[in-house]
Amino acid sequence: YDLCTGCGACGAVCPVGAIRFRNEKVGEFFVNKIDENFWLATGRSKAGVTETGPIVSEVKSRAIKLAREKEADFLIIDTAPGTHCNVIQALLGVDKVYAVTEPTPLGAHDLSLILELLQKMKVPFEIVLNKADVGDRREIEKVAERFNTRISVEIPYSEELIKAYCEKDLRRVVGLLMSGGNEG
């Protein structure tokens, strides 16, 4: 079973220099202009690649470079759920985190883990409740209370929002988010 996370520590500490690394294309990087001064930088791993750490690092590095070139006011980094190495890599050096969760027991569990990590990293955070009108939010509220915070943003369940997201219509997604999930 391969437990490699791609960090390179083994090569750095090998006393005889027996571990060598080679560059291999493991994914792709994309930049899309969504609107005036609104860019989306994202990455995709090659099929079969299990270690995506290098992709996360490269996407983040290039996104930071793009943000500097465009003199962006904000850089938003979206991560996979959880508290694994790739999430930690994405969170290093950030100013603030919006922890997005759903009103489910699993959502409350994962939210608790990420907020604990953020406290240890000393990163300020806010809670965003997705599908806020579906399910029981009490567990999320308990987690928020335990971390001396509250739910800052609520996004209702919206078929229109899901459709816009699936169609990769990010301008419409943003518009729907700003209007509470409905176009009409």
Coordinates of C-alpha atoms in Angstrom, one line a residue:
Y1 CA 0.0 0.0 0.0
D2 CA 1.5 3.3 -1.1
L3 CA 1.5 5.8 1.8
C4 CA 3.5 8.5 -0.1
T5 CA 2.0 12.0 0.1
G6 CA 4.6 13.6 -2.3
C7 CA 6.1 15.8 0.4
G8 CA 9.7 14.9 -0.6
A9 CA 10.9 14.5 3.0
C10 CA 12.3 11.0 2.3
G11 CA 14.6 12.4 -0.4
A12 CA 15.7 15.2 1.9
V13 CA 16.7 12.9 4.7
C14 CA 18.1 9.9 2.9
P15 CA 21.7 9.7 4.2
V16 CA 23.1 8.2 0.9
G17 CA 21.1 10.2 -1.6
A18 CA 19.5 7.0 -3.0
I19 CA 16.1 8.7 -3.5
R20 CA 15.7 10.8 -6.6
F21 CA 12.6 12.6 -7.9
R22 CA 11.7 13.1 -11.5
N23 CA 9.2 15.6 -13.0
E24 CA 6.1 14.0 -14.3
K25 CA 3.0 15.6 -15.6
V26 CA 0.3 14.6 -13.1
G27 CA -2.3 17.2 -14.0
E28 CA -3.3 20.4 -15.7
F29 CA -3.8 24.0 -14.7
F30 CA -6.5 26.3 -16.1
V31 CA -7.3 30.0 -15.9
N32 CA -10.7 31.3 -17.0
K33 CA -11.8 34.9 -17.1
I34 CA -15.3 35.0 -15.6
D35 CA -15.9 38.7 -15.6
E36 CA -13.9 42.0 -15.5
N37 CA -11.2 41.4 -12.8
F38 CA -12.8 38.0 -11.9
W39 CA -10.6 35.0 -12.7
L40 CA -10.9 31.3 -11.9
A41 CA -7.7 29.3 -11.5
T42 CA -8.2 25.6 -11.1
G43 CA -6.4 22.3 -11.6
R44 CA -7.3 18.8 -12.6
S45 CA -5.3 15.6 -11.9
K46 CA -4.5 13.1 -14.5
A47 CA -6.6 9.9 -14.4
G48 CA -5.1 7.4 -11.9
V49 CA -3.1 10.0 -10.0
T50 CA -3.6 9.4 -6.3
E51 CA -1.2 12.1 -5.0
T52 CA -2.6 15.5 -5.9
G53 CA -0.4 17.6 -3.5
P54 CA 1.9 18.9 -6.3
I55 CA -1.2 20.0 -8.3
V56 CA -2.6 21.9 -5.3
S57 CA 0.8 23.6 -4.7
E58 CA 1.1 24.5 -8.4
V59 CA -2.4 25.8 -8.7
K60 CA -2.1 27.9 -5.5
S61 CA 1.3 29.3 -6.6
R62 CA 0.0 30.2 -10.1
A63 CA -3.2 31.7 -8.7
I64 CA -1.1 33.9 -6.3
K65 CA 1.0 35.0 -9.2
L66 CA -2.1 35.8 -11.3
A67 CA -3.7 37.7 -8.4
R68 CA -0.5 39.9 -8.1
E69 CA -0.4 40.5 -11.9
K70 CA -4.0 41.5 -12.0
E71 CA -3.7 43.5 -8.8
A72 CA -6.6 41.5 -7.4
D73 CA -8.3 42.6 -4.2
F74 CA -9.1 39.0 -3.3
L75 CA -7.9 35.5 -4.0
I76 CA -10.4 32.8 -3.1
I77 CA -9.0 29.2 -2.7
D78 CA -11.6 26.4 -2.8
T79 CA -10.4 23.1 -1.3
A80 CA -11.7 19.6 -1.1
P81 CA -13.5 18.8 2.2
G82 CA -11.5 17.5 5.1
T83 CA -8.3 18.2 6.9
H84 CA -5.8 16.2 4.9
C85 CA -2.4 17.4 3.6
N86 CA -3.8 19.0 0.5
V87 CA -6.3 21.1 2.5
I88 CA -3.5 22.2 4.9
Q89 CA -1.3 23.1 1.9
A90 CA -4.1 25.2 0.4
L91 CA -4.7 27.0 3.8
L92 CA -1.1 27.9 4.5
G93 CA -0.7 31.7 4.4
V94 CA -4.4 32.6 4.0
D95 CA -5.9 35.6 5.7
K96 CA -9.4 34.1 6.3
V97 CA -11.4 31.0 5.7
Y98 CA -15.1 30.6 4.9
A99 CA -15.8 27.0 6.1
V100 CA -18.7 25.8 4.0
T101 CA -20.9 23.0 5.5
E102 CA -24.3 21.4 5.3
P103 CA -26.9 20.8 8.0
T104 CA -26.1 17.1 8.4
P105 CA -24.3 15.0 11.1
L106 CA -21.4 14.5 8.7
G107 CA -21.3 18.2 8.0
A108 CA -21.2 19.0 11.7
H109 CA -18.4 16.5 12.2
D110 CA -16.3 17.8 9.3
L111 CA -16.9 21.4 10.3
S112 CA -15.7 20.7 13.8
L113 CA -12.5 19.1 12.4
I114 CA -11.7 22.0 10.1
L115 CA -12.5 24.7 12.7
E116 CA -10.1 22.9 15.2
L117 CA -7.4 22.9 12.5
L118 CA -8.0 26.6 11.7
Q119 CA -7.7 27.5 15.4
K120 CA -4.4 25.6 15.6
M121 CA -3.2 27.5 12.5
K122 CA -4.5 30.7 14.0
V123 CA -6.6 31.5 10.9
P124 CA -9.8 33.5 11.3
F125 CA -12.9 31.8 10.0
E126 CA -16.6 32.2 9.3
I127 CA -19.2 29.5 8.8
V128 CA -21.2 29.3 5.6
L129 CA -24.3 27.0 5.7
N130 CA -25.1 25.5 2.3
K131 CA -28.5 24.0 1.8
A132 CA -29.5 26.0 4.8
D133 CA -33.2 25.2 4.5
V134 CA -32.8 21.4 4.2
G135 CA -32.1 19.3 7.2
D136 CA -31.5 20.0 10.9
R137 CA -29.1 22.9 11.5
R138 CA -29.0 22.5 15.3
E139 CA -25.8 20.4 15.2
I140 CA -24.1 23.1 13.1
E141 CA -25.2 25.7 15.5
K142 CA -23.7 23.6 18.4
V143 CA -20.4 23.4 16.6
A144 CA -20.4 27.2 16.0
E145 CA -21.2 27.8 19.6
R146 CA -18.3 25.5 20.7
F147 CA -16.0 27.6 18.6
N148 CA -17.4 30.9 19.8
T149 CA -18.8 31.9 16.4
R150 CA -22.1 31.7 14.5
I151 CA -23.3 30.9 11.0
S152 CA -22.4 34.0 9.0
V153 CA -23.9 33.2 5.6
E154 CA -26.8 30.9 4.7
I155 CA -27.3 29.6 1.1
P156 CA -30.7 28.0 0.5
Y157 CA -31.1 24.9 -1.6
S158 CA -31.8 25.9 -5.1
E159 CA -32.3 23.9 -8.3
E160 CA -31.4 27.0 -10.3
L161 CA -28.1 27.3 -8.5
I162 CA -27.3 23.6 -9.1
K163 CA -28.2 23.9 -12.8
A164 CA -26.0 27.0 -13.2
Y165 CA -23.1 25.2 -11.5
C166 CA -23.5 22.1 -13.6
E167 CA -23.5 24.3 -16.7
K168 CA -20.3 26.0 -15.5
D169 CA -22.1 29.4 -15.7
L170 CA -20.1 31.0 -12.9
R171 CA -21.5 34.5 -13.6
R172 CA -25.0 33.1 -13.0
V173 CA -23.9 31.1 -9.9
V174 CA -22.5 34.3 -8.3
G175 CA -25.7 36.2 -9.2
L176 CA -27.8 33.5 -7.7
L177 CA -25.7 33.4 -4.5
M178 CA -26.1 37.2 -4.2
S179 CA -29.9 37.0 -4.7
G180 CA -30.4 34.1 -2.2
G181 CA -30.5 31.3 -4.8
N182 CA -33.4 32.4 -7.0
E183 CA -33.5 34.3 -10.2
G184 CA -37.1 35.5 -10.0

